[in-house]
Amino acid sequence: MDEEILDESFFLDEGNSKKSDADVRKTGLENTFTDRQVGSIAVSIEPVAFNSGLDYVLELFSKQPELTALPVESNDHVIGVIEKDVVEQVTSNALKRFVSKTCGEYVVESPLILDCGDYLEKISAEALEIAINKNVKNFVVLHNNRSFYGIVSAEAINKKIEELKKQDFDKAASIQKNILEKNTENKFPFDVLIYNQMANSVGGDFYVSQKLSEGRFFIGCFDVSGKNFSAALLTVTLGSFFTLLKQLDRTNISSAKIISMLDKYLQEIVPLGNFITGAICFVDYSAGYVQLFNCGHTNAFLVKQDQNGNKKIASIKPTLPPFGMGAVTKALNEKVKAVYKVSISAGLQIDFYSDGLTDMVNDEGVRFEEENTKEFFKDLYDQNPYTSVKYMESKVSEWVGRALLPDDITVINMRF
């Protein structure tokens, strides 16, 4: 049998070859931290000795250009870091190199010691405040609050926090979109066309269209006070109410009863100082009428064309208070004219919208206002149902131009 003779160098431990003390280490713990913990972004790196010369430290930085700092050790204890830009500054010419001292003279002590298991959201505010006020760029990181693990930069913390925020917003936007879709039905004997554009990833507008029973339908447009996450959480609350409503027997439930139930439900959940406005249309198609409730919402509009082809528009102003304060039920019981009742007739259109429509501004800072809104709905009257949502989108884009949306926009167009 032939035997292969191996060179003795085959058995040499490659680890014995000289490595830079600045080598980033693999600890085996890299994948044990969640992406919300400090350990997920900390750089595990061998510290340099306190008495190391600056030329040596500069060489380490040159070998690993991605490093911006190195931990410094004294008496087997990491006392801080030395910054790359400091080393480059104090060794920028031959004279400075000649008189330069050891890296220990330029150590930046870490005023905040972090642990791998610390959650970034919890420590970020303190870390970034120290970074700004004390000009600290890097922090020492321990493992189990005992042994040295590595370092983490204030920049990395800030970048990761922004990344996590975006992930949270994306998840919240997906949840909100799903809730809106689950509460929107469109197989009615009349058209319900809905356009929605959130000003941010998540927003405070909510809409619903549900069949209650044979020939009876419920359509609503809601606007939550506040913006972003706080408002979006309340839209989830609205969504949970209407999701639960679908599980009930709604054969004989009246529109006023639904609105009263919603008011009591929100009163228990909406924080003091917050409220939710709503414009609601209850359609009894079999009986040939609609009931309209305006709970502190923007004016709704009825649009119809007369025999001469002229469009007539009527405002449905708020007669009821917003939801969340426990006042809607009381007002329904006390006010004689709290509800509008309109007969269904061919060509009738009912339009709801959130105040983001009237509040949108163009490139010159001019608000859309209510008069333009009325003209918007008159023009919408002539649009084909299949292209109406595209028309709404184009009109909003045309007005806004390069300006930013100050608020969420929802438009609901009902056609009989």
Short mmCIF file of C-alpha atoms in Angstrom, two decimals:
data_model
loop_
_atom_site.label_atom_id
_atom_site.label_comp_id
_atom_site.label_asym_id
_atom_site.label_seq_id
_atom_site.Cartn_x
_atom_site.Cartn_y
_atom_site.Cartn_z
CA MET A 1 0.00 0.00 0.00
CA ASP A 2 1.38 3.38 -0.95
CA GLU A 3 1.86 5.79 1.90
CA GLU A 4 1.73 9.54 1.62
CA ILE A 5 4.54 11.25 3.45
CA LEU A 6 3.34 14.49 4.96
CA ASP A 7 5.54 17.49 5.52
CA GLU A 8 5.93 18.30 9.20
CA SER A 9 4.59 21.79 8.53
CA PHE A 10 1.19 20.16 8.02
CA PHE A 11 1.00 19.61 11.77
CA LEU A 12 1.92 23.14 12.71
CA ASP A 13 -0.83 25.04 14.50
CA GLU A 14 -1.76 27.95 12.29
CA GLY A 15 -2.89 29.74 15.40
CA ASN A 16 0.73 30.04 16.43
CA SER A 17 1.42 32.42 13.59
CA LYS A 18 1.53 35.98 14.88
CA LYS A 19 -1.79 37.78 14.73
CA SER A 20 -2.63 41.38 15.38
CA ASP A 21 -3.87 41.99 18.88
CA ALA A 22 -6.67 43.88 17.21
CA ASP A 23 -8.22 40.81 15.66
CA VAL A 24 -11.98 40.73 16.07
CA ARG A 25 -12.81 37.56 17.99
CA LYS A 26 -15.46 34.96 17.42
CA THR A 27 -16.78 34.13 20.86
CA GLY A 28 -19.46 31.59 19.97
CA LEU A 29 -22.00 33.86 21.61
CA GLU A 30 -22.75 35.99 18.55
CA ASN A 31 -26.04 34.24 17.76
CA THR A 32 -27.25 33.96 21.35
CA PHE A 33 -28.44 37.57 21.54
CA THR A 34 -31.63 38.98 20.08
CA ASP A 35 -31.34 41.91 17.70
CA ARG A 36 -32.61 44.13 20.51
CA GLN A 37 -29.68 43.36 22.81
CA VAL A 38 -26.32 45.11 23.00
CA GLY A 39 -24.51 41.84 22.30
CA SER A 40 -25.97 41.73 18.79
CA ILE A 41 -23.99 44.82 17.72
CA ALA A 42 -21.01 44.75 20.10
CA VAL A 43 -17.60 44.12 18.51
CA SER A 44 -15.71 41.44 20.43
CA ILE A 45 -12.07 42.47 20.12
CA GLU A 46 -8.83 41.80 21.96
CA PRO A 47 -7.70 44.79 24.06
CA VAL A 48 -4.25 46.37 23.65
CA ALA A 49 -1.92 46.94 26.58
CA PHE A 50 -1.92 50.25 28.43
CA ASN A 51 1.77 50.80 27.67
CA SER A 52 1.56 50.00 23.95
CA GLY A 53 3.23 52.57 21.71
CA LEU A 54 1.06 54.72 19.45
CA ASP A 55 2.92 53.54 16.33
CA TYR A 56 1.94 49.99 17.18
CA VAL A 57 -1.69 51.01 17.76
CA LEU A 58 -1.72 52.97 14.51
CA GLU A 59 -0.49 49.86 12.68
CA LEU A 60 -3.35 47.85 14.18
CA PHE A 61 -5.87 50.38 12.92
CA SER A 62 -4.30 50.34 9.46
CA LYS A 63 -4.64 46.56 9.28
CA GLN A 64 -8.36 46.75 10.12
CA PRO A 65 -9.67 50.02 8.66
CA GLU A 66 -13.22 49.28 9.79
CA LEU A 67 -12.21 49.68 13.44
CA THR A 68 -12.70 53.15 14.91
CA ALA A 69 -11.52 52.34 18.45
CA LEU A 70 -9.63 49.74 20.45
CA PRO A 71 -10.16 48.66 24.05
CA VAL A 72 -7.24 49.35 26.37
CA GLU A 73 -6.22 46.98 29.16
CA SER A 74 -4.26 47.57 32.34
CA ASN A 75 -3.57 44.94 35.01
CA ASP A 76 -5.89 42.49 33.25
CA HIS A 77 -8.71 45.00 33.36
CA VAL A 78 -10.15 47.00 30.46
CA ILE A 79 -10.14 50.64 31.52
CA GLY A 80 -11.49 52.30 28.38
CA VAL A 81 -10.85 52.78 24.68
CA ILE A 82 -8.46 54.67 22.44
CA GLU A 83 -10.02 56.35 19.43
CA LYS A 84 -8.58 55.95 15.94
CA ASP A 85 -8.93 59.63 15.06
CA VAL A 86 -7.02 60.61 18.23
CA VAL A 87 -4.15 58.28 17.34
CA GLU A 88 -4.02 59.64 13.78
CA GLN A 89 -3.99 63.21 15.07
CA VAL A 90 -1.17 62.77 17.60
CA THR A 91 0.98 60.82 15.09
CA SER A 92 0.24 62.97 12.05
CA ASN A 93 3.90 63.95 11.47
CA ALA A 94 7.39 62.76 12.34
CA LEU A 95 7.87 65.19 15.21
CA LYS A 96 4.61 64.24 16.85
CA ARG A 97 5.51 60.57 16.48
CA PHE A 98 8.86 61.20 18.13
CA VAL A 99 7.35 62.83 21.21
CA SER A 100 4.18 60.72 21.34
CA LYS A 101 3.58 58.65 24.45
CA THR A 102 1.92 55.33 25.04
CA CYS A 103 -1.73 54.74 24.22
CA GLY A 104 -2.55 54.80 27.92
CA GLU A 105 -2.11 58.56 27.85
CA TYR A 106 -5.02 58.89 25.45
CA VAL A 107 -7.49 56.43 26.91
CA VAL A 108 -11.11 57.57 27.03
CA GLU A 109 -12.71 55.99 30.05
CA SER A 110 -16.16 54.56 29.49
CA PRO A 111 -18.57 56.43 31.80
CA LEU A 112 -21.21 53.82 31.05
CA ILE A 113 -20.44 50.09 31.19
CA LEU A 114 -22.90 48.02 29.20
CA ASP A 115 -23.72 44.32 29.31
CA CYS A 116 -24.35 42.07 26.32
CA GLY A 117 -27.80 41.27 27.64
CA ASP A 118 -28.89 44.91 28.00
CA TYR A 119 -31.80 45.87 25.75
CA LEU A 120 -30.97 48.66 23.35
CA GLU A 121 -34.25 50.53 23.85
CA LYS A 122 -33.56 50.65 27.58
CA ILE A 123 -29.98 51.95 27.44
CA SER A 124 -30.05 54.01 24.24
CA ALA A 125 -31.26 57.29 25.75
CA GLU A 126 -28.58 57.31 28.47
CA ALA A 127 -25.86 56.16 26.08
CA LEU A 128 -26.66 58.79 23.45
CA GLU A 129 -26.93 61.54 26.07
CA ILE A 130 -23.44 60.66 27.36
CA ALA A 131 -22.14 60.48 23.80
CA ILE A 132 -23.37 64.01 23.12
CA ASN A 133 -22.58 65.69 26.43
CA LYS A 134 -19.21 63.98 27.11
CA ASN A 135 -18.11 63.37 23.53
CA VAL A 136 -17.85 59.63 24.14
CA LYS A 137 -17.96 57.58 20.96
CA ASN A 138 -17.55 54.03 22.31
CA PHE A 139 -18.60 52.05 25.37
CA VAL A 140 -17.11 49.00 27.07
CA VAL A 141 -19.32 45.90 26.97
CA LEU A 142 -19.18 43.07 29.53
CA HIS A 143 -20.65 39.60 29.48
CA ASN A 144 -22.85 38.71 32.46
CA ASN A 145 -21.64 41.98 34.00
CA ARG A 146 -18.27 40.34 34.73
CA SER A 147 -15.87 39.48 31.95
CA PHE A 148 -14.86 41.85 29.16
CA TYR A 149 -16.66 41.11 25.88
CA GLY A 150 -15.93 44.01 23.52
CA ILE A 151 -16.95 47.53 22.64
CA VAL A 152 -19.92 49.18 20.99
CA SER A 153 -20.11 52.62 19.41
CA ALA A 154 -22.76 55.25 20.06
CA GLU A 155 -23.20 55.41 16.27
CA ALA A 156 -23.95 51.67 16.11
CA ILE A 157 -26.47 52.00 18.93
CA ASN A 158 -28.22 54.90 17.21
CA LYS A 159 -28.23 53.12 13.84
CA LYS A 160 -29.66 49.92 15.35
CA ILE A 161 -32.37 51.82 17.24
CA GLU A 162 -33.47 53.49 14.00
CA GLU A 163 -33.47 50.10 12.26
CA LEU A 164 -35.61 48.58 15.04
CA LYS A 165 -38.02 51.52 14.87
CA LYS A 166 -38.44 50.99 11.15
CA GLN A 167 -39.07 47.27 11.69
CA ASP A 168 -41.68 48.09 14.34
CA PHE A 169 -43.37 50.64 12.08
CA ASP A 170 -43.42 48.15 9.20
CA LYS A 171 -45.00 45.47 11.42
CA ALA A 172 -47.53 47.95 12.80
CA ALA A 173 -48.39 49.13 9.28
CA SER A 174 -48.95 45.52 8.20
CA ILE A 175 -51.21 44.86 11.21
CA GLN A 176 -53.19 48.05 10.59
CA LYS A 177 -53.60 47.26 6.89
CA ASN A 178 -54.84 43.77 7.72
CA ILE A 179 -57.40 45.12 10.23
CA LEU A 180 -58.73 47.60 7.68
CA GLU A 181 -59.00 44.93 5.00
CA LYS A 182 -60.75 42.48 7.33
CA ASN A 183 -63.38 45.08 8.21
CA THR A 184 -64.09 46.19 4.66
CA GLU A 185 -66.72 44.39 2.60
CA ASN A 186 -67.88 45.59 -0.81
CA LYS A 187 -70.46 43.09 -2.06
CA PHE A 188 -73.37 45.47 -1.57
CA PRO A 189 -76.28 46.42 -3.87
CA PHE A 190 -74.65 49.87 -4.07
CA ASP A 191 -71.06 51.03 -4.53
CA VAL A 192 -68.71 51.80 -1.61
CA LEU A 193 -65.44 53.26 -2.90
CA ILE A 194 -62.64 53.94 -0.39
CA TYR A 195 -59.37 55.84 -0.78
CA ASN A 196 -56.86 55.93 2.07
CA GLN A 197 -53.41 57.48 2.31
CA MET A 198 -51.58 57.53 5.64
CA ALA A 199 -49.22 60.46 6.23
CA ASN A 200 -46.74 58.05 7.91
CA SER A 201 -46.24 54.29 8.11
CA VAL A 202 -49.14 54.02 10.54
CA GLY A 203 -51.91 56.49 11.21
CA GLY A 204 -55.10 57.36 12.98
CA ASP A 205 -57.72 56.96 10.24
CA PHE A 206 -60.05 53.98 10.31
CA TYR A 207 -62.89 52.90 8.04
CA VAL A 208 -65.37 50.06 8.03
CA SER A 209 -68.05 48.68 5.72
CA GLN A 210 -70.06 45.69 6.90
CA LYS A 211 -73.23 43.88 6.02
CA LEU A 212 -75.30 43.60 9.21
CA SER A 213 -78.10 41.44 7.87
CA GLU A 214 -80.09 41.00 4.68
CA GLY A 215 -80.57 44.47 3.15
CA ARG A 216 -78.88 46.31 6.07
CA PHE A 217 -75.37 47.75 5.92
CA PHE A 218 -73.00 49.80 8.12
CA ILE A 219 -70.34 52.15 6.71
CA GLY A 220 -68.12 54.38 8.86
CA CYS A 221 -65.17 56.75 8.63
CA PHE A 222 -63.24 57.47 11.84
CA ASP A 223 -60.39 59.80 12.79
CA VAL A 224 -58.38 59.25 15.99
CA SER A 225 -56.79 62.21 17.75
CA GLY A 226 -52.99 62.06 17.75
CA LYS A 227 -50.56 60.56 15.27
CA ASN A 228 -48.34 57.53 14.60
CA PHE A 229 -48.24 54.72 17.17
CA SER A 230 -50.61 56.24 19.74
CA ALA A 231 -53.27 56.85 17.10
CA ALA A 232 -52.65 53.52 15.39
CA LEU A 233 -53.21 51.67 18.67
CA LEU A 234 -56.67 53.22 18.93
CA THR A 235 -57.49 52.21 15.36
CA VAL A 236 -56.67 48.65 16.42
CA THR A 237 -59.18 49.13 19.23
CA LEU A 238 -61.79 50.20 16.68
CA GLY A 239 -60.91 47.21 14.54
CA SER A 240 -61.33 44.82 17.47
CA PHE A 241 -64.82 46.21 18.13
CA PHE A 242 -66.00 45.72 14.57
CA THR A 243 -64.32 42.32 14.32
CA LEU A 244 -66.23 41.25 17.42
CA LEU A 245 -69.43 42.79 16.04
CA LYS A 246 -69.25 40.41 13.06
CA GLN A 247 -69.46 37.46 15.45
CA LEU A 248 -72.80 38.64 16.90
CA ASP A 249 -76.32 38.18 15.62
CA ARG A 250 -76.99 41.57 14.02
CA THR A 251 -80.37 40.78 12.50
CA ASN A 252 -82.34 43.15 14.71
CA ILE A 253 -79.61 45.42 16.05
CA SER A 254 -80.21 49.09 15.26
CA SER A 255 -77.65 51.61 14.11
CA ALA A 256 -78.16 53.66 17.27
CA LYS A 257 -77.49 50.56 19.37
CA ILE A 258 -74.21 49.87 17.55
CA ILE A 259 -73.10 53.47 18.00
CA SER A 260 -74.06 53.40 21.68
CA MET A 261 -72.14 50.12 22.18
CA LEU A 262 -69.08 51.60 20.43
CA ASP A 263 -69.23 54.72 22.59
CA LYS A 264 -69.34 52.71 25.83
CA TYR A 265 -66.56 50.41 24.63
CA LEU A 266 -64.25 53.29 23.72
CA GLN A 267 -65.02 55.14 26.94
CA GLU A 268 -63.34 52.31 28.84
CA ILE A 269 -60.22 52.29 26.63
CA VAL A 270 -59.51 55.74 25.19
CA PRO A 271 -57.14 57.69 27.50
CA LEU A 272 -58.30 60.98 29.02
CA GLY A 273 -57.70 63.78 26.53
CA ASN A 274 -58.01 61.54 23.47
CA PHE A 275 -61.12 61.12 21.35
CA ILE A 276 -62.32 59.59 18.09
CA THR A 277 -64.56 61.34 15.59
CA GLY A 278 -66.78 59.38 13.27
CA ALA A 279 -69.17 59.76 10.35
CA ILE A 280 -71.48 56.76 10.02
CA CYS A 281 -73.99 55.68 7.42
CA PHE A 282 -76.56 53.01 8.24
CA VAL A 283 -78.23 51.76 5.06
CA ASP A 284 -81.56 49.95 5.20
CA TYR A 285 -81.72 49.12 1.52
CA SER A 286 -84.91 47.10 1.84
CA ALA A 287 -86.74 49.99 3.52
CA GLY A 288 -85.24 52.51 1.10
CA TYR A 289 -83.51 54.92 3.48
CA VAL A 290 -80.19 55.74 5.11
CA GLN A 291 -79.45 57.14 8.54
CA LEU A 292 -76.45 59.41 8.94
CA PHE A 293 -74.64 60.06 12.23
CA ASN A 294 -71.88 62.66 12.55
CA CYS A 295 -69.98 62.34 15.83
CA GLY A 296 -67.69 65.37 15.86
CA HIS A 297 -66.36 64.46 12.40
CA THR A 298 -65.78 66.65 9.35
CA ASN A 299 -68.88 67.64 7.41
CA ALA A 300 -70.20 64.80 5.28
CA PHE A 301 -71.81 65.63 1.93
CA LEU A 302 -74.86 64.47 0.00
CA VAL A 303 -74.51 65.03 -3.75
CA LYS A 304 -77.29 64.65 -6.32
CA GLN A 305 -77.98 65.86 -9.83
CA ASP A 306 -81.25 67.58 -10.68
CA GLN A 307 -83.23 67.25 -13.90
CA ASN A 308 -81.21 70.05 -15.50
CA GLY A 309 -77.92 68.32 -14.83
CA ASN A 310 -76.95 70.68 -12.01
CA LYS A 311 -75.29 69.07 -9.00
CA LYS A 312 -76.74 69.89 -5.61
CA ILE A 313 -74.65 69.37 -2.49
CA ALA A 314 -75.81 69.34 1.12
CA SER A 315 -73.65 69.28 4.26
CA ILE A 316 -74.14 66.78 7.05
CA LYS A 317 -72.71 68.67 10.01
CA PRO A 318 -71.81 67.06 13.35
CA THR A 319 -74.77 66.84 15.76
CA LEU A 320 -73.19 64.33 18.16
CA PRO A 321 -69.99 64.52 20.26
CA PRO A 322 -66.88 62.43 19.46
CA PHE A 323 -66.44 58.90 20.79
CA GLY A 324 -64.34 58.09 23.82
CA MET A 325 -65.86 60.51 26.30
CA GLY A 326 -69.06 58.61 27.06
CA ALA A 327 -71.20 61.44 25.73
CA VAL A 328 -72.54 59.96 22.48
CA THR A 329 -75.10 57.65 24.10
CA LYS A 330 -76.43 60.46 26.26
CA ALA A 331 -76.72 62.78 23.26
CA LEU A 332 -78.56 60.12 21.25
CA ASN A 333 -81.13 59.81 24.00
CA GLU A 334 -81.54 63.55 24.52
CA LYS A 335 -81.31 65.12 21.05
CA VAL A 336 -84.32 64.96 18.78
CA LYS A 337 -82.31 65.84 15.66
CA ALA A 338 -79.16 63.84 16.36
CA VAL A 339 -79.65 61.68 13.26
CA TYR A 340 -80.14 62.58 9.59
CA LYS A 341 -82.52 60.38 7.60
CA VAL A 342 -82.44 60.40 3.80
CA SER A 343 -84.45 58.41 1.26
CA ILE A 344 -82.44 56.31 -1.16
CA SER A 345 -82.86 57.47 -4.75
CA ALA A 346 -81.06 56.77 -7.99
CA GLY A 347 -77.99 58.98 -8.40
CA LEU A 348 -77.62 59.81 -4.71
CA GLN A 349 -74.02 59.92 -3.51
CA ILE A 350 -72.85 60.21 0.11
CA ASP A 351 -69.29 61.27 0.84
CA PHE A 352 -67.27 60.92 4.07
CA TYR A 353 -63.70 62.12 4.53
CA SER A 354 -61.14 62.72 7.27
CA ASP A 355 -59.74 66.20 7.89
CA GLY A 356 -56.47 65.23 6.24
CA LEU A 357 -58.22 66.05 2.95
CA THR A 358 -59.10 69.64 3.87
CA ASP A 359 -55.77 70.10 5.68
CA MET A 360 -53.50 68.96 2.84
CA VAL A 361 -51.28 71.73 1.49
CA ASN A 362 -49.65 72.34 -1.88
CA ASP A 363 -46.09 73.42 -2.65
CA GLU A 364 -46.99 77.02 -1.81
CA GLY A 365 -48.43 76.03 1.58
CA VAL A 366 -52.06 76.65 0.55
CA ARG A 367 -54.59 74.41 2.32
CA PHE A 368 -57.22 72.53 0.33
CA GLU A 369 -60.06 73.74 2.58
CA GLU A 370 -63.76 72.88 2.42
CA GLU A 371 -64.73 74.77 -0.73
CA ASN A 372 -62.23 72.79 -2.79
CA THR A 373 -63.49 69.67 -1.04
CA LYS A 374 -67.05 70.36 -2.22
CA GLU A 375 -65.83 70.82 -5.79
CA PHE A 376 -63.79 67.63 -5.43
CA PHE A 377 -66.94 65.64 -4.62
CA LYS A 378 -68.95 67.31 -7.38
CA ASP A 379 -66.27 66.26 -9.88
CA LEU A 380 -66.11 62.80 -8.33
CA TYR A 381 -69.84 62.43 -8.97
CA ASP A 382 -69.21 62.11 -12.71
CA GLN A 383 -66.42 59.55 -12.42
CA ASN A 384 -66.88 55.93 -13.38
CA PRO A 385 -67.01 53.74 -10.23
CA TYR A 386 -64.18 51.59 -11.59
CA THR A 387 -61.83 54.57 -11.87
CA SER A 388 -63.05 56.67 -8.92
CA VAL A 389 -60.39 55.58 -6.44
CA LYS A 390 -57.67 56.33 -9.02
CA TYR A 391 -59.29 59.71 -9.57
CA MET A 392 -59.19 60.46 -5.82
CA GLU A 393 -55.53 59.45 -5.68
CA SER A 394 -54.63 61.62 -8.67
CA LYS A 395 -56.43 64.69 -7.28
CA VAL A 396 -54.64 64.35 -3.95
CA SER A 397 -51.25 63.91 -5.66
CA GLU A 398 -51.96 66.83 -7.98
CA TRP A 399 -52.67 69.17 -5.07
CA VAL A 400 -49.90 67.98 -2.74
CA GLY A 401 -47.15 67.92 -5.37
CA ARG A 402 -43.79 67.78 -3.57
CA ALA A 403 -45.24 68.83 -0.22
CA LEU A 404 -45.70 66.42 2.66
CA LEU A 405 -49.07 65.21 3.89
CA PRO A 406 -49.71 66.80 7.29
CA ASP A 407 -52.32 64.19 8.19
CA ASP A 408 -53.89 60.92 7.05
CA ILE A 409 -56.50 61.10 4.29
CA THR A 410 -59.52 58.83 3.97
CA VAL A 411 -62.34 59.34 1.47
CA ILE A 412 -65.46 57.17 1.25
CA ASN A 413 -67.79 57.59 -1.72
CA MET A 414 -71.15 55.74 -1.57
CA ARG A 415 -73.24 55.56 -4.76
CA PHE A 416 -76.89 54.52 -5.03
#
